[in-house]
PDB file of C-alpha atoms in Angstrom:
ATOM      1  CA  UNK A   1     194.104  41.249   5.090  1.00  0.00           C
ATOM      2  CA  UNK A   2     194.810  44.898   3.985  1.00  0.00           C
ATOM      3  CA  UNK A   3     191.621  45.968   2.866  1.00  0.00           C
ATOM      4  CA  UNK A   4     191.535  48.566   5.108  1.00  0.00           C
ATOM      5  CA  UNK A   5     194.662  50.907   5.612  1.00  0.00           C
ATOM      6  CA  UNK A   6     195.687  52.990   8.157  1.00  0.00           C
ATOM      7  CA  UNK A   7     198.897  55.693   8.842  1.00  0.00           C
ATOM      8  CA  UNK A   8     200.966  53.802  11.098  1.00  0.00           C
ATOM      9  CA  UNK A   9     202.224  56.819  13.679  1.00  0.00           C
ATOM     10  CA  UNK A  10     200.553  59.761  14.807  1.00  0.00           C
ATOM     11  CA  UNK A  11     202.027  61.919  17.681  1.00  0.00           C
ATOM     12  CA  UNK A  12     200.278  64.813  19.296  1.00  0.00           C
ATOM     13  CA  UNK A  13     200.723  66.835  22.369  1.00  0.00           C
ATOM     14  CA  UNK A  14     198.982  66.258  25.177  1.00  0.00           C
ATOM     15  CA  UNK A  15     195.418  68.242  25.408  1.00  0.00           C
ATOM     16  CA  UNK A  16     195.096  68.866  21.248  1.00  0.00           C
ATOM     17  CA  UNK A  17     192.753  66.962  19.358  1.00  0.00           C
ATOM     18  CA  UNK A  18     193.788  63.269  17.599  1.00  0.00           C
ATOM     19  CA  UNK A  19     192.627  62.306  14.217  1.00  0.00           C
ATOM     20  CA  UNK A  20     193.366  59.297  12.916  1.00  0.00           C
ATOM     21  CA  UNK A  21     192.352  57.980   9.665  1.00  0.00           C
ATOM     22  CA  UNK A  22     191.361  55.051   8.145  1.00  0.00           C
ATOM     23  CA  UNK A  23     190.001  53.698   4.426  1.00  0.00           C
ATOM     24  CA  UNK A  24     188.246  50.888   3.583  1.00  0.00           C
ATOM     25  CA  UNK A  25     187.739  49.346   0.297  1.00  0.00           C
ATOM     26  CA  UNK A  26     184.084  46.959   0.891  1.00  0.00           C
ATOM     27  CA  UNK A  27     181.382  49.318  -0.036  1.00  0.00           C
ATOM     28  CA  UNK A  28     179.010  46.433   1.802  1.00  0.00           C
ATOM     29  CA  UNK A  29     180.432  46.534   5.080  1.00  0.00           C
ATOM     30  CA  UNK A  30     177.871  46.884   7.891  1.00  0.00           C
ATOM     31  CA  UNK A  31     179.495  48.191  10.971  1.00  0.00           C
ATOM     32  CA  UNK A  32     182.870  50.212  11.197  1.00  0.00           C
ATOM     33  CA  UNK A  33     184.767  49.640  14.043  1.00  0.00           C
ATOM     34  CA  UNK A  34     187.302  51.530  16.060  1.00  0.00           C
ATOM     35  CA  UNK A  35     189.929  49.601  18.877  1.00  0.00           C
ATOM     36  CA  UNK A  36     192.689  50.371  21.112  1.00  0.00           C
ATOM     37  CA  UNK A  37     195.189  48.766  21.955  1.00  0.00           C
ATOM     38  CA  UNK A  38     197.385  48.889  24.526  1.00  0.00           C
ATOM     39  CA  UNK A  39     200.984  47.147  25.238  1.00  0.00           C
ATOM     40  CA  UNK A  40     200.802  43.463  26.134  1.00  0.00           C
ATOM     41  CA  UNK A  41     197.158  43.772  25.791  1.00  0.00           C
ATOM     42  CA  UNK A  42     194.061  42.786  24.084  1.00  0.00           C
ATOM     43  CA  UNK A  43     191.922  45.034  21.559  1.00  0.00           C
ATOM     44  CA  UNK A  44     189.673  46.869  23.337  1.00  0.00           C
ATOM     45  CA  UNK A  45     186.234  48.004  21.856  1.00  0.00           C
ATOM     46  CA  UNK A  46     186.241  51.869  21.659  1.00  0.00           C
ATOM     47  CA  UNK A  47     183.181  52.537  19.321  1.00  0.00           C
ATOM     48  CA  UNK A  48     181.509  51.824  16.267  1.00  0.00           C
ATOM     49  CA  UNK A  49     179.477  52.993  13.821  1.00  0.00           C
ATOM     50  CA  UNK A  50     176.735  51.680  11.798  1.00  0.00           C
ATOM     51  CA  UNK A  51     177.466  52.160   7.633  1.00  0.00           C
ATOM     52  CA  UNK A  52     174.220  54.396   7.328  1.00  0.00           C
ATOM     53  CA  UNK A  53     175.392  57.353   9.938  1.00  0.00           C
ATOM     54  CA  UNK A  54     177.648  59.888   8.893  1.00  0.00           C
ATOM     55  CA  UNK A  55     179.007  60.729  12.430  1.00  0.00           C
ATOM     56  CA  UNK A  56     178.906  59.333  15.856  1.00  0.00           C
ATOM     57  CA  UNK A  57     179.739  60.979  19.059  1.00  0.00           C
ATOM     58  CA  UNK A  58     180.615  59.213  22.566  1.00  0.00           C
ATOM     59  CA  UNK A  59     181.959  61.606  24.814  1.00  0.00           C
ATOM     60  CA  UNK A  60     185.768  62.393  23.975  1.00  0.00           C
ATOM     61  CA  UNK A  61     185.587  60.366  20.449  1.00  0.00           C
ATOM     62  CA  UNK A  62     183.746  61.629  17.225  1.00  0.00           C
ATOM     63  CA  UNK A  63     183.560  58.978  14.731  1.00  0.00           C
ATOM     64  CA  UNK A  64     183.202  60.765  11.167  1.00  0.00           C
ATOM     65  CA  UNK A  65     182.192  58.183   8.272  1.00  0.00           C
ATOM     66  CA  UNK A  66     182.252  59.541   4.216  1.00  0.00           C
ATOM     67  CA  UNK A  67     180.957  56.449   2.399  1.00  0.00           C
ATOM     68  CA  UNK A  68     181.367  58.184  -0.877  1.00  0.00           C
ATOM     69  CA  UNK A  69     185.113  58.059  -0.019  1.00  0.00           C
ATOM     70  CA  UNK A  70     185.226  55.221   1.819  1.00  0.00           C
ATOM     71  CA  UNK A  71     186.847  57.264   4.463  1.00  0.00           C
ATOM     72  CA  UNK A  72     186.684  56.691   8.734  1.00  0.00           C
ATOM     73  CA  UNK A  73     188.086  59.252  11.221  1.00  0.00           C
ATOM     74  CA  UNK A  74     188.469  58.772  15.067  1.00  0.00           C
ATOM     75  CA  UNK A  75     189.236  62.398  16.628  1.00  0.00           C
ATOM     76  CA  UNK A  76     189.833  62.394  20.243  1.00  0.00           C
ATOM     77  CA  UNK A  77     189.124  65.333  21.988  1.00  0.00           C
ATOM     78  CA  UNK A  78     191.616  66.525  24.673  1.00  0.00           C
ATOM     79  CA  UNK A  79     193.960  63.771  24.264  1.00  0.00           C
ATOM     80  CA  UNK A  80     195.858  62.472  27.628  1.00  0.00           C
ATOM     81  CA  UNK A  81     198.671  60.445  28.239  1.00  0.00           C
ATOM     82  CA  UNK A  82     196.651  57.259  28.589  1.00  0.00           C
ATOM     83  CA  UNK A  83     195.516  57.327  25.270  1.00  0.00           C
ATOM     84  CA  UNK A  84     198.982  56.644  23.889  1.00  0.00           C
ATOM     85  CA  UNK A  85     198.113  52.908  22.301  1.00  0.00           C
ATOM     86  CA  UNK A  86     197.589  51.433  18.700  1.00  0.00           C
ATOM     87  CA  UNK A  87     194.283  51.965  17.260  1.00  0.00           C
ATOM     88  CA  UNK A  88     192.760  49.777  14.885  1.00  0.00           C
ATOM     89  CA  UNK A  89     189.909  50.631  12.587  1.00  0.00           C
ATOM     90  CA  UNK A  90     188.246  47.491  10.931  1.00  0.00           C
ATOM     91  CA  UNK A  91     185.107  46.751   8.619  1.00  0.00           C
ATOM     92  CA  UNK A  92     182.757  44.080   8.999  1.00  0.00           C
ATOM     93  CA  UNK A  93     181.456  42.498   5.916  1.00  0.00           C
ATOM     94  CA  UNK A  94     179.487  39.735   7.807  1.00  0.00           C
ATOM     95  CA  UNK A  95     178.783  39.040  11.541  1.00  0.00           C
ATOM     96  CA  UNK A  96     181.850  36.742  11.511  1.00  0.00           C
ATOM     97  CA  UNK A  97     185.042  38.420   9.919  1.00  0.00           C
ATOM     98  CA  UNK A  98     186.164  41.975  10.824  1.00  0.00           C
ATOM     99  CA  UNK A  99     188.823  42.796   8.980  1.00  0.00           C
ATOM    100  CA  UNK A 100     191.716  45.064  10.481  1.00  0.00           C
ATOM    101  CA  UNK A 101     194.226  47.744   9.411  1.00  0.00           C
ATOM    102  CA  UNK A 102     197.444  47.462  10.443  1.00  0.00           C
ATOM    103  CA  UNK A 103     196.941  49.866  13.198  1.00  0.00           C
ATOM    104  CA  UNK A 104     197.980  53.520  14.269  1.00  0.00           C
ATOM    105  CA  UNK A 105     200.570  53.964  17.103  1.00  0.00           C
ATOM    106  CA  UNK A 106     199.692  57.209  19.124  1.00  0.00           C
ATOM    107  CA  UNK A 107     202.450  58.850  21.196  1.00  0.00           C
ATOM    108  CA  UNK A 108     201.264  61.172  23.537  1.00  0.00           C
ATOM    109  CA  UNK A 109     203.731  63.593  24.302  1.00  0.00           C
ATOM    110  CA  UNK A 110     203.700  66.802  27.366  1.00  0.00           C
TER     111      UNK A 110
ATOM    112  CA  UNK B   1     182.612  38.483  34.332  1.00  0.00           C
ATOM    113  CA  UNK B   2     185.976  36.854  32.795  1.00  0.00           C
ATOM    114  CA  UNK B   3     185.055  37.502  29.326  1.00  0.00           C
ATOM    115  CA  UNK B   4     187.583  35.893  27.334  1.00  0.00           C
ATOM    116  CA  UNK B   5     189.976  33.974  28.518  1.00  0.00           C
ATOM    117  CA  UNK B   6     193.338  32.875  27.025  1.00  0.00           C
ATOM    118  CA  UNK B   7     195.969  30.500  28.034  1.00  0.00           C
ATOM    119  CA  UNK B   8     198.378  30.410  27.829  1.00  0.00           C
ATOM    120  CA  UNK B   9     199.695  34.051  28.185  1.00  0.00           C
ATOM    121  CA  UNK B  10     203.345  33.298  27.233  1.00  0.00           C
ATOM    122  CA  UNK B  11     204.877  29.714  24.697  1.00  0.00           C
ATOM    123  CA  UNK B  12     208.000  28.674  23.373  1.00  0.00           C
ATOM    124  CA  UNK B  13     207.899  25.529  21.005  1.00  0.00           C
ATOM    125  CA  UNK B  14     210.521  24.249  19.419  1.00  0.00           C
ATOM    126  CA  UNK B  15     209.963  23.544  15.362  1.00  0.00           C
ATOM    127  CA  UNK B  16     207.955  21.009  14.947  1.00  0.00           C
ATOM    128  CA  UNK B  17     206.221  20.407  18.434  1.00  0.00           C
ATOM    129  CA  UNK B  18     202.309  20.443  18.724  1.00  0.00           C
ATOM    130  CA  UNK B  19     200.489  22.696  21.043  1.00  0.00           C
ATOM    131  CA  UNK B  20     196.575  23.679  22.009  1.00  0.00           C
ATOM    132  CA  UNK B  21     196.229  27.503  22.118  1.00  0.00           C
ATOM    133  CA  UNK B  22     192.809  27.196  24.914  1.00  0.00           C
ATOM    134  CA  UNK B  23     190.320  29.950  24.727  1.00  0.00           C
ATOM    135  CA  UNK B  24     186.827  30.385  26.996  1.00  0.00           C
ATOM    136  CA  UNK B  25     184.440  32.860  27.070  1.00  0.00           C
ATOM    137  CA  UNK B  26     181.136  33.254  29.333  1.00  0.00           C
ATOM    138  CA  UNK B  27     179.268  35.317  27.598  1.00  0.00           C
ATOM    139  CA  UNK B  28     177.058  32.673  25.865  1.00  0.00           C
ATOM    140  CA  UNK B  29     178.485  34.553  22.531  1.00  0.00           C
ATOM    141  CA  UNK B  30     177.947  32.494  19.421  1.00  0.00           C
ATOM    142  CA  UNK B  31     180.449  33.641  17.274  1.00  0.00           C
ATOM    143  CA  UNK B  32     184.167  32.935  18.164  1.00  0.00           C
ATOM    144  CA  UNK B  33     187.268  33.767  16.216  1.00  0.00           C
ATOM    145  CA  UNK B  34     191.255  33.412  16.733  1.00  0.00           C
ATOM    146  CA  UNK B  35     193.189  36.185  15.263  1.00  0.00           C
ATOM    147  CA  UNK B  36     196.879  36.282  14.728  1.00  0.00           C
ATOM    148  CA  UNK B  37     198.933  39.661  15.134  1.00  0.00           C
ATOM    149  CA  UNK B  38     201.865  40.245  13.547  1.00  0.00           C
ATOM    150  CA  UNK B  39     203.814  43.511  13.263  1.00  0.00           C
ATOM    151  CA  UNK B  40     202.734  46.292  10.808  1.00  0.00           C
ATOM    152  CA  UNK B  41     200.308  43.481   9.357  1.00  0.00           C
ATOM    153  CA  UNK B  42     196.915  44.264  11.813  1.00  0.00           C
ATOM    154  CA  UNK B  43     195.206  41.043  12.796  1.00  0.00           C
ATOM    155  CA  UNK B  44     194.193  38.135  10.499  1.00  0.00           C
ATOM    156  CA  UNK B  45     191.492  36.029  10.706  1.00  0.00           C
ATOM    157  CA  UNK B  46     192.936  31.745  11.225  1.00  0.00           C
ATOM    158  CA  UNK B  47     189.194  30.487  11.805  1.00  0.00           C
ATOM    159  CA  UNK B  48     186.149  30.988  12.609  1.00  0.00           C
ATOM    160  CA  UNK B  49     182.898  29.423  14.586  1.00  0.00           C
ATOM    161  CA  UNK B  50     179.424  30.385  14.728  1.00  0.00           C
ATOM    162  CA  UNK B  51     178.025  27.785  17.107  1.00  0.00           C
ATOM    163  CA  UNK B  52     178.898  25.004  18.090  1.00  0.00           C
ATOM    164  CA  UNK B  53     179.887  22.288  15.957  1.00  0.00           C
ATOM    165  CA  UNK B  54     180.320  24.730  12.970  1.00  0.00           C
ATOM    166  CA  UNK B  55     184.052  25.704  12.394  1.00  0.00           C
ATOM    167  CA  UNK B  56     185.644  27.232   8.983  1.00  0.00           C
ATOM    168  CA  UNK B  57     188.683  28.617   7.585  1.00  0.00           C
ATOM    169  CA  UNK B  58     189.872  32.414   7.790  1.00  0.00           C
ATOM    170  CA  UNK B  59     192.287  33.994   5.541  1.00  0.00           C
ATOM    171  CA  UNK B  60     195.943  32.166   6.873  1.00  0.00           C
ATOM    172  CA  UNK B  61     193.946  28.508   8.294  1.00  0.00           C
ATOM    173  CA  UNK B  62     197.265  26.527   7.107  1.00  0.00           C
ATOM    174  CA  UNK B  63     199.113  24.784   9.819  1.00  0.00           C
ATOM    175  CA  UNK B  64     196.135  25.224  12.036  1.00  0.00           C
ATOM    176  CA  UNK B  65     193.396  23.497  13.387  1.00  0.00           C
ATOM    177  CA  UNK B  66     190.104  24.015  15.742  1.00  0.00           C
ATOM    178  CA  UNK B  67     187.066  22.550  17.211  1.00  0.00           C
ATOM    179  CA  UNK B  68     183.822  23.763  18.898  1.00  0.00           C
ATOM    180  CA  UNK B  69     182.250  21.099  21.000  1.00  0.00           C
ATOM    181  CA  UNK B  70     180.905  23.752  23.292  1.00  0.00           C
ATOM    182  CA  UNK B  71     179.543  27.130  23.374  1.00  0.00           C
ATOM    183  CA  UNK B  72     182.301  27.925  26.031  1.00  0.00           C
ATOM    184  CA  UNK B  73     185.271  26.586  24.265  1.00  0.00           C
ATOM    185  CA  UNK B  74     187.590  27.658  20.863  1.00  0.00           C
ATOM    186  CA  UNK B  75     190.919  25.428  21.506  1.00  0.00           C
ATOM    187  CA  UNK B  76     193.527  26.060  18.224  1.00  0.00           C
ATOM    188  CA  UNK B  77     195.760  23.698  17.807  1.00  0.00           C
ATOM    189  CA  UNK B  78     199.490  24.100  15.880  1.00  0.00           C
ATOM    190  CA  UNK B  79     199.681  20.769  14.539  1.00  0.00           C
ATOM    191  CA  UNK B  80     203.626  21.269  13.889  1.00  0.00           C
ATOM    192  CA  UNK B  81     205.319  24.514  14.827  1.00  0.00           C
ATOM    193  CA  UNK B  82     207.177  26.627  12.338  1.00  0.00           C
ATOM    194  CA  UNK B  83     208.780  29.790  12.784  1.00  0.00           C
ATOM    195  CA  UNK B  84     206.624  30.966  10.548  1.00  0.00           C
ATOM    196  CA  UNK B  85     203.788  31.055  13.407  1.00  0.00           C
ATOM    197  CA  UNK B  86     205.791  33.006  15.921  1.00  0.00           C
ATOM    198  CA  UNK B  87     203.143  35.948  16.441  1.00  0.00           C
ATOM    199  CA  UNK B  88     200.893  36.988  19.365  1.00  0.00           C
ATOM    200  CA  UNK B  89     197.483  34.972  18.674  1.00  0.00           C
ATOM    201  CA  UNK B  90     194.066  36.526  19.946  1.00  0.00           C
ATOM    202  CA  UNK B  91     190.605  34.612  20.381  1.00  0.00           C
ATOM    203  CA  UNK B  92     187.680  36.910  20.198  1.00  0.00           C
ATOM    204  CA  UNK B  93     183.799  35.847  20.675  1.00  0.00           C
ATOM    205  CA  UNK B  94     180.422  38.016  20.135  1.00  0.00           C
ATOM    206  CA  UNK B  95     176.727  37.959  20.242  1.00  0.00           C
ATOM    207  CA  UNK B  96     177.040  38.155  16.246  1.00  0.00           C
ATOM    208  CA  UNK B  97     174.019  41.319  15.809  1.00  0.00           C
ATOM    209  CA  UNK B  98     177.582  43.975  14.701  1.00  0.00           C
ATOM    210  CA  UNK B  99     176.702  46.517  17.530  1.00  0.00           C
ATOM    211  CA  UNK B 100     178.618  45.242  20.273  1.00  0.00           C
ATOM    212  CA  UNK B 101     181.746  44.145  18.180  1.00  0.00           C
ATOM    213  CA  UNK B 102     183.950  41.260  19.169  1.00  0.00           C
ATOM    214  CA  UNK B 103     185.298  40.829  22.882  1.00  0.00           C
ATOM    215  CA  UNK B 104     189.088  40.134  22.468  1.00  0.00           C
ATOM    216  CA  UNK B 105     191.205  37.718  25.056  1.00  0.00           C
ATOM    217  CA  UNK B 106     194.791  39.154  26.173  1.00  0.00           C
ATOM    218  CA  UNK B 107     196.540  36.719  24.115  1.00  0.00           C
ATOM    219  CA  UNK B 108     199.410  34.722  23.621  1.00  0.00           C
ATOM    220  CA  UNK B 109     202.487  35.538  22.874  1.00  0.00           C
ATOM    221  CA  UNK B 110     204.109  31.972  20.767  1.00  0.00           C
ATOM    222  CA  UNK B 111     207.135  31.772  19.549  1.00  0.00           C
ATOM    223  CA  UNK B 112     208.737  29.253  17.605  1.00  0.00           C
ATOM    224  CA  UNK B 113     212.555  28.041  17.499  1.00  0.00           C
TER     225      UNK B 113
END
């Protein structure tokens, strides 16, 4: 479902800073989630963050959350060639249903 | 560690045909899911399990069916192919406690002529 809605392309030059954005419409939702992506692959868990934090940091990726807004950002820090992929943010209302966006495609370009 | 597996990877029905979609994880996760991917639309949820012997319906169940005699196990089964089910279908599991997310198989690519 499209709850949760996402830009669909971001490109950025290789070494600057990604941000891609996500909103959400379930005020209730638990845990936000962010995944990659990559061609001919499966989702891959890149972090999450739990509805009562406002940020979350795991090395290259800072998770910012505004609940007032209903808002999720993934930056990534120094971004490299393999992080070109489609990155998914989704909500989780339950411990059974995430629900996606339709995903961001990140070109990395030199 | 396999994780989740999925076969199989690549499926061409014709309209109509039946198929089982398999999917096994061994990670003793409770929760299992298949997803279906289709472009610009993110994933949607076909069904759902959270133990064995418990099964219900996602948000696009028509056309589809599934069964959980096993911790292990999460076949799907087209009952009669459309076109309308050409997509690239994932099976996820997890533990079910949020902080570790879902586990997602590689998929399989079906499509329907």
């Amino acid at each position: 479902g499209e709850d949760v809605e996402q830009s669909l392309f971001l490109s950025v030059r290789e070494g600057d800073s990604s941000v891609i954005n996500c909103t959400y419409t379930d005020s209730s939702s638990t845990y936000l989630y962010w995944y990659k992506q990559e061609p001919g692959a499966g989702l891959q868990l890149l972090t999450y963050i739990f509805s009562n934090m406002d940020m979350k940091q795991d090395q290259r990726l800072t998770v910012l959350l505004n609940k007032k807004d209903k808002h999720l950002s993934l930056r990534i820090a120094d971004t490299q060639t393999g992080d070109s992929a489609i990155y998914f943010c989704a909500e989780s209302m339950n411990d059974y249903k995430l629900s996606f966006g339709a995903g961001t495609t990140v070109t990395v370009r030199a | 560690n396999a994780g989740v597996t999925q076969t199989p990877k690549f499926q061409v029905l014709k309209t109509g045909q039946s198929m089982t979609l398999q999917c096994a994880q061994d990670m003793n996760h409770e929760y299992m899911s298949w997803y279906r991917q289709d472009p610009g639309m993110g994933l949607r949820l076909i069904h759902y399990s959270v133990g064995a012997g418990i099964t219900d319906q996602g948000e696009v169940p028509n056309g589809y069916n599934v069964s959980r005699s096993t911790t292990e196990d999460f076949p799907l089964r087209l009952l009669s192919a459309a076109p309308s089910q050409t997509s690239v279908y994932f099976c996820a599991s997890s533990t079910g406690t949020g902080d570790h997310g879902y586990t997602f198989g590689s998929g399989t690519r079906l499509t329907v002529v």
